[in-house]
MMTF fields as JSON, N, C-alpha, C and O atoms, coordinates in Angstrom:
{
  "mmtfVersion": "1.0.0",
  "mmtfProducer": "UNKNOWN",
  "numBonds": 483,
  "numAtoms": 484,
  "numGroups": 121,
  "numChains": 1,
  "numModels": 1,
  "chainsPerModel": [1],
  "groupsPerChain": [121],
  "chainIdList": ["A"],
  "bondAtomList": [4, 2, 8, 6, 12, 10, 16, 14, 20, 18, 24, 22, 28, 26, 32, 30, 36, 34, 40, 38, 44, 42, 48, 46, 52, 50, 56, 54, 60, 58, 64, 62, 68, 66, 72, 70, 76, 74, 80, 78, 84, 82, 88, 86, 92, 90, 96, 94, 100, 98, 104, 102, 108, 106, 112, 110, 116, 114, 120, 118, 124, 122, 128, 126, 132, 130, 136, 134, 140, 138, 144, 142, 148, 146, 152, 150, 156, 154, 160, 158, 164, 162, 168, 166, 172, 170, 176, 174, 180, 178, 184, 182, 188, 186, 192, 190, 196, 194, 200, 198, 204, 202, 208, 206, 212, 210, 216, 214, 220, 218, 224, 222, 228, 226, 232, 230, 236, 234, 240, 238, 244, 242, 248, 246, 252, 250, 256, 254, 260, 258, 264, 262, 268, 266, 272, 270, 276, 274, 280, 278, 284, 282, 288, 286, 292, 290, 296, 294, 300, 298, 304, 302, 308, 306, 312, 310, 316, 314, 320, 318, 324, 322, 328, 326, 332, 330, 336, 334, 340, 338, 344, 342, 348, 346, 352, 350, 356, 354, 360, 358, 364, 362, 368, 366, 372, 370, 376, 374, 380, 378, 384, 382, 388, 386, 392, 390, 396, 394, 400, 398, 404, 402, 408, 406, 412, 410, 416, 414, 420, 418, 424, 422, 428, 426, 432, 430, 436, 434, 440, 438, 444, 442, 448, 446, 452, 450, 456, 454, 460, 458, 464, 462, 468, 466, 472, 470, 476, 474, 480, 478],
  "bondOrderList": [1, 1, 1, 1, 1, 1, 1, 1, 1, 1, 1, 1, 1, 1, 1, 1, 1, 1, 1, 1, 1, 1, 1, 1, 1, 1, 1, 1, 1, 1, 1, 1, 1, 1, 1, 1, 1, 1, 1, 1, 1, 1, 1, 1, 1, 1, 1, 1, 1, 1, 1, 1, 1, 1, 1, 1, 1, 1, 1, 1, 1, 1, 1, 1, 1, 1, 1, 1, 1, 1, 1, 1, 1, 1, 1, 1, 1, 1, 1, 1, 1, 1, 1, 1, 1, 1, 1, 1, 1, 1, 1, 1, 1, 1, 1, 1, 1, 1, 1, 1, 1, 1, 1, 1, 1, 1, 1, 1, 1, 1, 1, 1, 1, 1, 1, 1, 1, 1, 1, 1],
  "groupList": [{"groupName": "UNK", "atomNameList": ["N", "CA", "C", "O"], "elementList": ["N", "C", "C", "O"], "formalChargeList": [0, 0, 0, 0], "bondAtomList": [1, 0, 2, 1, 3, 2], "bondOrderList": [1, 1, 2], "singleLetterCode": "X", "chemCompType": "L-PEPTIDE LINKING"}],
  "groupTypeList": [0, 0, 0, 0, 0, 0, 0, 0, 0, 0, 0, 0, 0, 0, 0, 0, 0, 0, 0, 0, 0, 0, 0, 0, 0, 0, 0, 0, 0, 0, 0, 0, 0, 0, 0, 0, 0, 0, 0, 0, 0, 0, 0, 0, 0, 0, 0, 0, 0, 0, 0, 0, 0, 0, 0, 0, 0, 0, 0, 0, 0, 0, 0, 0, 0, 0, 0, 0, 0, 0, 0, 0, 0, 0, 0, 0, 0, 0, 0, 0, 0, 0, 0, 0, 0, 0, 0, 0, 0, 0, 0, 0, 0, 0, 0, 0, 0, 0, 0, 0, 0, 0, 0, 0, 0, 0, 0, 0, 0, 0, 0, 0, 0, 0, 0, 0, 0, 0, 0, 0, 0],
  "groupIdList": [1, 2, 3, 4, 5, 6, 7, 8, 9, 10, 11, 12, 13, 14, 15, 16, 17, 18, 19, 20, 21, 22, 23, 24, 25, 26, 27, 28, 29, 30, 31, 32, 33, 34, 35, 36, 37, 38, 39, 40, 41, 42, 43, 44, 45, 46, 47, 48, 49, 50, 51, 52, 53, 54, 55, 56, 57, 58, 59, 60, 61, 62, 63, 64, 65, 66, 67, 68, 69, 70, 71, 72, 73, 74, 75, 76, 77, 78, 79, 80, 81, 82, 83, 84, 85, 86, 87, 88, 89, 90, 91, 92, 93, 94, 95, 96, 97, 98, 99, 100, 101, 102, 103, 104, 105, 106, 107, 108, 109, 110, 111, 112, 113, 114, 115, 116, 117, 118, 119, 120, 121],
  "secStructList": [7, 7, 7, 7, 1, 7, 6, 6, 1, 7, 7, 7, 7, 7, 7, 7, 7, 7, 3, 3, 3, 3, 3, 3, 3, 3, 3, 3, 3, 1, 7, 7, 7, 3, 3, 3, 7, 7, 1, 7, 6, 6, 6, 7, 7, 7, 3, 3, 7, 1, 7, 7, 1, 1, 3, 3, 3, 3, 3, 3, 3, 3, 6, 6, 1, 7, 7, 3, 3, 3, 3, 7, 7, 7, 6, 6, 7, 7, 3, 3, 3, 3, 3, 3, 3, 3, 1, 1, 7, 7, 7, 3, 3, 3, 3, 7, 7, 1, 6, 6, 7, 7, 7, 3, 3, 3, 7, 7, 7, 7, 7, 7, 7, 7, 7, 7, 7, 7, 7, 7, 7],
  "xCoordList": [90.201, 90.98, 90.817, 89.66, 91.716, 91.685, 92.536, 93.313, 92.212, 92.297, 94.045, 94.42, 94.513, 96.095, 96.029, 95.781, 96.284, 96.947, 95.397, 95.235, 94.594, 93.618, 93.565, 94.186, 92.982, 93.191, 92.773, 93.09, 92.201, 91.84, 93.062, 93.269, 93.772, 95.142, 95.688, 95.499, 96.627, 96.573, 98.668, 99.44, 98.986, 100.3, 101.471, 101.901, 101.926, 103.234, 104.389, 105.231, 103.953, 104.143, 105.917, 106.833, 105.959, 107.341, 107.778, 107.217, 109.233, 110.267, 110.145, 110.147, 110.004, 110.047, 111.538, 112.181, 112.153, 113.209, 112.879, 111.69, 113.848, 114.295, 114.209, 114.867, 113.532, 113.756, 114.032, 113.696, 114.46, 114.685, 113.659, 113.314, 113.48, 112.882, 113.955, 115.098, 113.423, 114.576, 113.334, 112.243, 113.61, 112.777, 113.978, 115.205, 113.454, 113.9, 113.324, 112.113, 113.689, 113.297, 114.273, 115.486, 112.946, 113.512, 113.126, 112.155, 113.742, 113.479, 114.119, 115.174, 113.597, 113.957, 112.938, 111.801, 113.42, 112.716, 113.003, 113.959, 111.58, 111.517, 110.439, 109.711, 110.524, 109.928, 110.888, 112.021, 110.625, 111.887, 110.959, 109.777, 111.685, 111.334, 112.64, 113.826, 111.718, 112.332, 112.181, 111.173, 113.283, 113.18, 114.024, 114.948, 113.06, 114.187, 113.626, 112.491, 114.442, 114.464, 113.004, 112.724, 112.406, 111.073, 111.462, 112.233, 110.623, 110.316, 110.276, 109.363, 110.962, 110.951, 112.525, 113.407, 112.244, 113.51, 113.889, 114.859, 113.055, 113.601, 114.603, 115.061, 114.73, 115.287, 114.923, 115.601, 113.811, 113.602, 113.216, 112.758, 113.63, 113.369, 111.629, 110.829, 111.305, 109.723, 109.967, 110.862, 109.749, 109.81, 108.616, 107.516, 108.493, 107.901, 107.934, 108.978, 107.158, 107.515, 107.37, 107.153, 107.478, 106.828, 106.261, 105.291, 106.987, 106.733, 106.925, 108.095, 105.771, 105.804, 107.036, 107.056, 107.763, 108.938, 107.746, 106.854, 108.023, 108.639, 108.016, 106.855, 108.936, 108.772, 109.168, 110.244, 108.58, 109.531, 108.649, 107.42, 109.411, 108.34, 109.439, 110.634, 108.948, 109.318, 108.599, 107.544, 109.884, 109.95, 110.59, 111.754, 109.965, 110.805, 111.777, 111.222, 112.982, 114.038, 114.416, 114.815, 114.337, 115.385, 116.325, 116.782, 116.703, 118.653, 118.945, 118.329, 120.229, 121.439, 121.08, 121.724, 120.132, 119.692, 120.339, 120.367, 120.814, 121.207, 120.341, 120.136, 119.854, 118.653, 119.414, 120.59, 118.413, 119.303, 117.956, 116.778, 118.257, 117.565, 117.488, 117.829, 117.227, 118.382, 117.119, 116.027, 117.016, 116.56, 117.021, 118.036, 115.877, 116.42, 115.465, 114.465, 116.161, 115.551, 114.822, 115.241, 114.044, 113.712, 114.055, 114.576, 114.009, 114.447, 115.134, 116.274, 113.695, 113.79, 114.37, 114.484, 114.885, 116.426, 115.737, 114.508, 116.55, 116.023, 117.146, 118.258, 116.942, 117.3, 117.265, 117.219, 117.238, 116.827, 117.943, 118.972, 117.502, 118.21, 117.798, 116.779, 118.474, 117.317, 118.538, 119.533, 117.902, 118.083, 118.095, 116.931, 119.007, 118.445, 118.916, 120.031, 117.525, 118.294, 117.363, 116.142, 118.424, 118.153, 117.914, 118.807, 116.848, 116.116, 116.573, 117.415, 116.031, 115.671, 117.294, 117.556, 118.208, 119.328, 119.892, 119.416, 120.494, 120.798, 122.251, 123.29, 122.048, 122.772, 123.807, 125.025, 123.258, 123.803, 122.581, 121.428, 123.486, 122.462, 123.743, 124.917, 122.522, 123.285, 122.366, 121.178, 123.217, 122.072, 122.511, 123.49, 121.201, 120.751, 120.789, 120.727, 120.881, 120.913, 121.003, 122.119, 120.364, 120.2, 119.58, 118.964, 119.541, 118.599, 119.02, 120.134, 118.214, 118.585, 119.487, 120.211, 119.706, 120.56, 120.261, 119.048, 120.889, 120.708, 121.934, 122.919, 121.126, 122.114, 120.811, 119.726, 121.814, 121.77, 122.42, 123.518, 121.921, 121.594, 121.651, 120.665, 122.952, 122.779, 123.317, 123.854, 123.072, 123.548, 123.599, 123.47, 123.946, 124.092, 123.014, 122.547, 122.848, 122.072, 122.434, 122.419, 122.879, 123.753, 122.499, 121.512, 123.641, 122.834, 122.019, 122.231, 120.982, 120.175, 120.414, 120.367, 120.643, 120.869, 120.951, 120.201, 121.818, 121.973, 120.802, 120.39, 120.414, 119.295, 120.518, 121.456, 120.173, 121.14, 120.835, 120.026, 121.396, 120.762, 121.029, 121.976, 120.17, 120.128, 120.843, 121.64, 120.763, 121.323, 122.536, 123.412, 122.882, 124.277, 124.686, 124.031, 126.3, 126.935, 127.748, 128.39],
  "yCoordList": [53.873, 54.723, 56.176, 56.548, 56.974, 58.704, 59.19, 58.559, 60.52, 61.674, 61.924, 61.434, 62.405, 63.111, 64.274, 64.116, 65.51, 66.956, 67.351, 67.307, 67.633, 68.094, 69.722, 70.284, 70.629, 71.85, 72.789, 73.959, 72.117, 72.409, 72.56, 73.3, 72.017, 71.88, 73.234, 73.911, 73.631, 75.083, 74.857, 73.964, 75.947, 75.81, 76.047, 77.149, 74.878, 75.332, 77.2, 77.77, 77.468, 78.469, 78.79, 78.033, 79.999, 80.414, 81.265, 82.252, 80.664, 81.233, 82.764, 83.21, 83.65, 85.048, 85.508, 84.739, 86.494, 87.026, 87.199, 87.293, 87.261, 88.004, 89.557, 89.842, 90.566, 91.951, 92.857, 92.382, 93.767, 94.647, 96.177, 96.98, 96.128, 98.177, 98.82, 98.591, 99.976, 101.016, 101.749, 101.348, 103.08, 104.715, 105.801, 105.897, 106.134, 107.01, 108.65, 108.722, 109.492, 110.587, 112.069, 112.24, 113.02, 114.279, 115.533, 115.513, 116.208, 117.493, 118.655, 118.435, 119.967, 121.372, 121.83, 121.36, 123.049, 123.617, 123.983, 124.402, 123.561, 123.866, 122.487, 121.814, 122.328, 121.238, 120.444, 120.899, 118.954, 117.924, 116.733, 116.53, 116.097, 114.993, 114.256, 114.587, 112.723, 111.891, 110.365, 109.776, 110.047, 108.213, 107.929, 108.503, 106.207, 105.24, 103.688, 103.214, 103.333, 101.788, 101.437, 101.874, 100.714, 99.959, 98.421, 97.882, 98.042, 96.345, 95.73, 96.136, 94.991, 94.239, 93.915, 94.58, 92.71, 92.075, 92.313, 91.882, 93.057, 93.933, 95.311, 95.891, 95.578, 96.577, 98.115, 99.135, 97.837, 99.58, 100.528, 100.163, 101.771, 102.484, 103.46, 103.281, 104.052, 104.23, 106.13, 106.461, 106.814, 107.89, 109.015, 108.497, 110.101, 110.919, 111.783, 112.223, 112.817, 114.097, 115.114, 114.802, 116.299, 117.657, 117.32, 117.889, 116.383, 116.198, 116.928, 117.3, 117.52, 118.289, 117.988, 116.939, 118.841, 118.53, 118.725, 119.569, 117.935, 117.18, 115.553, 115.146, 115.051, 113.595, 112.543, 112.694, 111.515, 110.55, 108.823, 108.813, 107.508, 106.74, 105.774, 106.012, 104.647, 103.378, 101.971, 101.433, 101.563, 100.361, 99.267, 99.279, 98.194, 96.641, 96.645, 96.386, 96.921, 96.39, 94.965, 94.54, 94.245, 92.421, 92.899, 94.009, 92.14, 91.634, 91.499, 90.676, 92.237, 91.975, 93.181, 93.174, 93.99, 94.76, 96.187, 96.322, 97.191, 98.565, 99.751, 100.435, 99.677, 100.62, 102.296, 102.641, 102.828, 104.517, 105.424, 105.069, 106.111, 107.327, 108.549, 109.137, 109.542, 110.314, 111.525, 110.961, 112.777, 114.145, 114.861, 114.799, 115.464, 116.665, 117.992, 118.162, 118.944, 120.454, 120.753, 120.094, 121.418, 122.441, 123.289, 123.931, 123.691, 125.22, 126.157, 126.59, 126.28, 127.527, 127.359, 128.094, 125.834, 125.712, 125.955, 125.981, 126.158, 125.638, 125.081, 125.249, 124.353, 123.349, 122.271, 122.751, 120.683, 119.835, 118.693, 118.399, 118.096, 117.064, 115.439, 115.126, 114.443, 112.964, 112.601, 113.092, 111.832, 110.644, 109.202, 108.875, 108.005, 106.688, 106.01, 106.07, 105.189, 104.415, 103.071, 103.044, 101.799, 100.861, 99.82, 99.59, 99.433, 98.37, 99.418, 99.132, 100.473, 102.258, 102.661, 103.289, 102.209, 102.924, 103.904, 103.518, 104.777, 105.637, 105.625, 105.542, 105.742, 105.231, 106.462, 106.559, 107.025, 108.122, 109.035, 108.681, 110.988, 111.583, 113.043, 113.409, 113.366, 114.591, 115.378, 115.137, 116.669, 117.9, 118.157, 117.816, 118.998, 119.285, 120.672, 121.138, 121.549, 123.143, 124.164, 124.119, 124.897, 125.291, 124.959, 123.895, 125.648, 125.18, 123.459, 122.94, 123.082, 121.573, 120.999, 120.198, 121.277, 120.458, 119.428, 119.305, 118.384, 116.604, 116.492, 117.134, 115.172, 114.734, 112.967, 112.768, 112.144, 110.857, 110.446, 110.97, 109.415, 108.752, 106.754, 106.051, 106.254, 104.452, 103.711, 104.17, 102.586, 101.536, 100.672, 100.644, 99.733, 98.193, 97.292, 97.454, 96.563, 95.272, 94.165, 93.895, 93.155, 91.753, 90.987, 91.337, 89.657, 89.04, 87.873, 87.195, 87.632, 86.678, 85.586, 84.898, 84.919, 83.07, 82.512, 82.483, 82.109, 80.607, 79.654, 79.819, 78.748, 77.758, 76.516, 76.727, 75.217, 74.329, 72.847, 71.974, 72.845, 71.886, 70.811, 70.895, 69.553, 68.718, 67.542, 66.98, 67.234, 66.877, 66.426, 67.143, 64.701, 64.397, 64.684, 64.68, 65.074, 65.439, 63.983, 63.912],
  "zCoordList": [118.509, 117.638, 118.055, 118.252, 118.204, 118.248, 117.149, 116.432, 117.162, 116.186, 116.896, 117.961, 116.39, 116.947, 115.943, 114.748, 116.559, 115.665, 114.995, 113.776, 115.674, 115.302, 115.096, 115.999, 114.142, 114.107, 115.69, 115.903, 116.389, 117.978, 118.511, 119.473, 118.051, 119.358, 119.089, 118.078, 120.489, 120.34, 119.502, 119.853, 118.459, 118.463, 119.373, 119.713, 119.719, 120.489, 120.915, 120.221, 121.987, 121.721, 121.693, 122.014, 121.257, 120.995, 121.853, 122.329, 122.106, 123.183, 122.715, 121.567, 124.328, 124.081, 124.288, 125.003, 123.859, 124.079, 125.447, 125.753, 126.393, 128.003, 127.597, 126.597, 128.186, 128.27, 129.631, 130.716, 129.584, 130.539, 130.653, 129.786, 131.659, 131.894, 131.606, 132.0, 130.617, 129.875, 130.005, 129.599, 130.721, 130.862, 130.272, 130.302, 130.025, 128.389, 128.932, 128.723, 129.34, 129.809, 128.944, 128.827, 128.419, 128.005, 129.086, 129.842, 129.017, 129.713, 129.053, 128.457, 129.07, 128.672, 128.039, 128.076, 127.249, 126.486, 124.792, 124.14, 124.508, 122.853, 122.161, 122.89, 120.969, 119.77, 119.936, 120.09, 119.941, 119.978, 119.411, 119.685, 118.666, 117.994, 118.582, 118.584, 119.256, 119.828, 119.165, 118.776, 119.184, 118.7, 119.762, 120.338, 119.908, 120.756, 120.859, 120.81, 120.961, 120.872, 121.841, 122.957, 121.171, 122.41, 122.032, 121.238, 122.916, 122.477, 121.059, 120.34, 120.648, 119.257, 118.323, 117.779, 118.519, 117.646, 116.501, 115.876, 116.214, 115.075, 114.926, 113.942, 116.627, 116.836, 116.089, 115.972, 115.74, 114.774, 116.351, 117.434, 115.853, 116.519, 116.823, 115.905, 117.57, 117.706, 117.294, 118.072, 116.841, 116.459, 117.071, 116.876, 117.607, 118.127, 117.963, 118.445, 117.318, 116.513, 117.538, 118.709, 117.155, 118.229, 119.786, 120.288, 120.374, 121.463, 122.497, 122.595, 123.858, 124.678, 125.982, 126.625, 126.139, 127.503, 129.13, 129.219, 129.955, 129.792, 129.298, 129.3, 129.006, 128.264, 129.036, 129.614, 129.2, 129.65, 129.517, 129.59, 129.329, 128.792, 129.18, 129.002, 129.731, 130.041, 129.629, 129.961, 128.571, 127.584, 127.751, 128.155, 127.482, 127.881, 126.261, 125.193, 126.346, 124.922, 125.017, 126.102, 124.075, 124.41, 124.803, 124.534, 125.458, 125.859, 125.08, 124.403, 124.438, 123.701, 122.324, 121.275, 122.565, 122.272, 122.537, 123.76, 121.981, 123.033, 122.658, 121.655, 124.131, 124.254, 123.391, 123.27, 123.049, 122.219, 122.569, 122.532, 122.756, 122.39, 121.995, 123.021, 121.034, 120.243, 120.222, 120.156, 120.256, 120.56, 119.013, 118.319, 118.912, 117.733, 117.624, 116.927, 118.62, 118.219, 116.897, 115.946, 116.697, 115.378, 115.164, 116.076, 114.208, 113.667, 114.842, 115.008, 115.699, 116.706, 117.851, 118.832, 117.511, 119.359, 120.366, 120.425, 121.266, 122.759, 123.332, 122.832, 124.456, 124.8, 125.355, 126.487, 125.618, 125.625, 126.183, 125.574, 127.511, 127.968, 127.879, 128.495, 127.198, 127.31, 128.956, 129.489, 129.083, 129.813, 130.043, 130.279, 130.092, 129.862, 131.183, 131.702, 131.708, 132.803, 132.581, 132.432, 132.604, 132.669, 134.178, 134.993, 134.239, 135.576, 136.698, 137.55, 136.625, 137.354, 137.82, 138.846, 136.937, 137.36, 136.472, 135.405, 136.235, 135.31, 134.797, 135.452, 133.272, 132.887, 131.877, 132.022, 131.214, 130.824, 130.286, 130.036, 130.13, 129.764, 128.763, 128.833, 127.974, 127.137, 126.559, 126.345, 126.239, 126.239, 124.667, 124.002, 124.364, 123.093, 123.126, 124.263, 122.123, 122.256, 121.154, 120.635, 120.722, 119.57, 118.594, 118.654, 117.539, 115.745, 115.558, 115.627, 115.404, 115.237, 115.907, 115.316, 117.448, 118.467, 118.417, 118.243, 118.499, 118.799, 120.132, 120.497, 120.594, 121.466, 121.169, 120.621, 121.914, 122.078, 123.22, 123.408, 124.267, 124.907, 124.993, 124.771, 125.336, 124.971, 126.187, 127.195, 125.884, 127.184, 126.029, 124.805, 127.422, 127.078, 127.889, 129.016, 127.187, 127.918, 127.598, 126.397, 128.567, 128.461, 126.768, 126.122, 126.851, 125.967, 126.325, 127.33, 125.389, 126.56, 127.008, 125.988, 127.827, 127.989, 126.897, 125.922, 127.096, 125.397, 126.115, 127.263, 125.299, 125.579, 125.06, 124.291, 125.733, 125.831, 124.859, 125.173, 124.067, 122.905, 123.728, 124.511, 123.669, 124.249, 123.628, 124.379, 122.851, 121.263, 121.148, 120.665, 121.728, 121.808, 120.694, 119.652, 120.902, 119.575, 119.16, 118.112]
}
């Protein structure tokens, strides 16, 4: 006789989303508070306050996901360029300028493989 499904056994692990390299880059001058999409199916964005220029940070986003990244001056302006390039190619970029300049930064990233039910119909 044996045991089957013992609390030892490890749980089946779970399918990861497919992701891509997304580098997310600021440059100029002034205070800039930056958000942008990182890793997680939840899609929330990662937020960065008073961050020093220059900036720049490379994140795995899921597929089917669209990478963003969005800039916002303070008070005292400046000016401020992001950048987004996806699997090191570049993808778009826009400038920020003045008392509370914003600019934003997006792509696309395909969606992930369907998985194939096996499951006569």
């Amino acid at each position: 006789y044996g045991i089957l499904g013992t609390e030892d056994d490890a749980a089946p692990e779970q399918q990861k989303t497919p992701t891509a390299a997304v580098t997310y880059e600021v440059a100029g001058k002034g205070n800039v508070e930056v958000s942008y999409l990182a890793r997680g199916s939840e899609g929330r964005a990662t937020v960065e306050a008073n961050v020093e220029l220059p900036w720049k940070k490379t994140v795995h986003v899921p597929l089917g996901k669209r990478p963003t990244i969005s800039i916002l001056l303070d008070d005292e302006g400046g000016q401020a360029r992001c950048a987004l390039a996806i699997r090191g190619e570049h993808v778009q970029g826009a400038t920020a300028s003045g008392a509370y300049g914003r600019a934003t930064c997006a792509g696309e990233l395909p969606a992930p493989p369907r998985t194939h039910d096996s499951t006569p119909k």
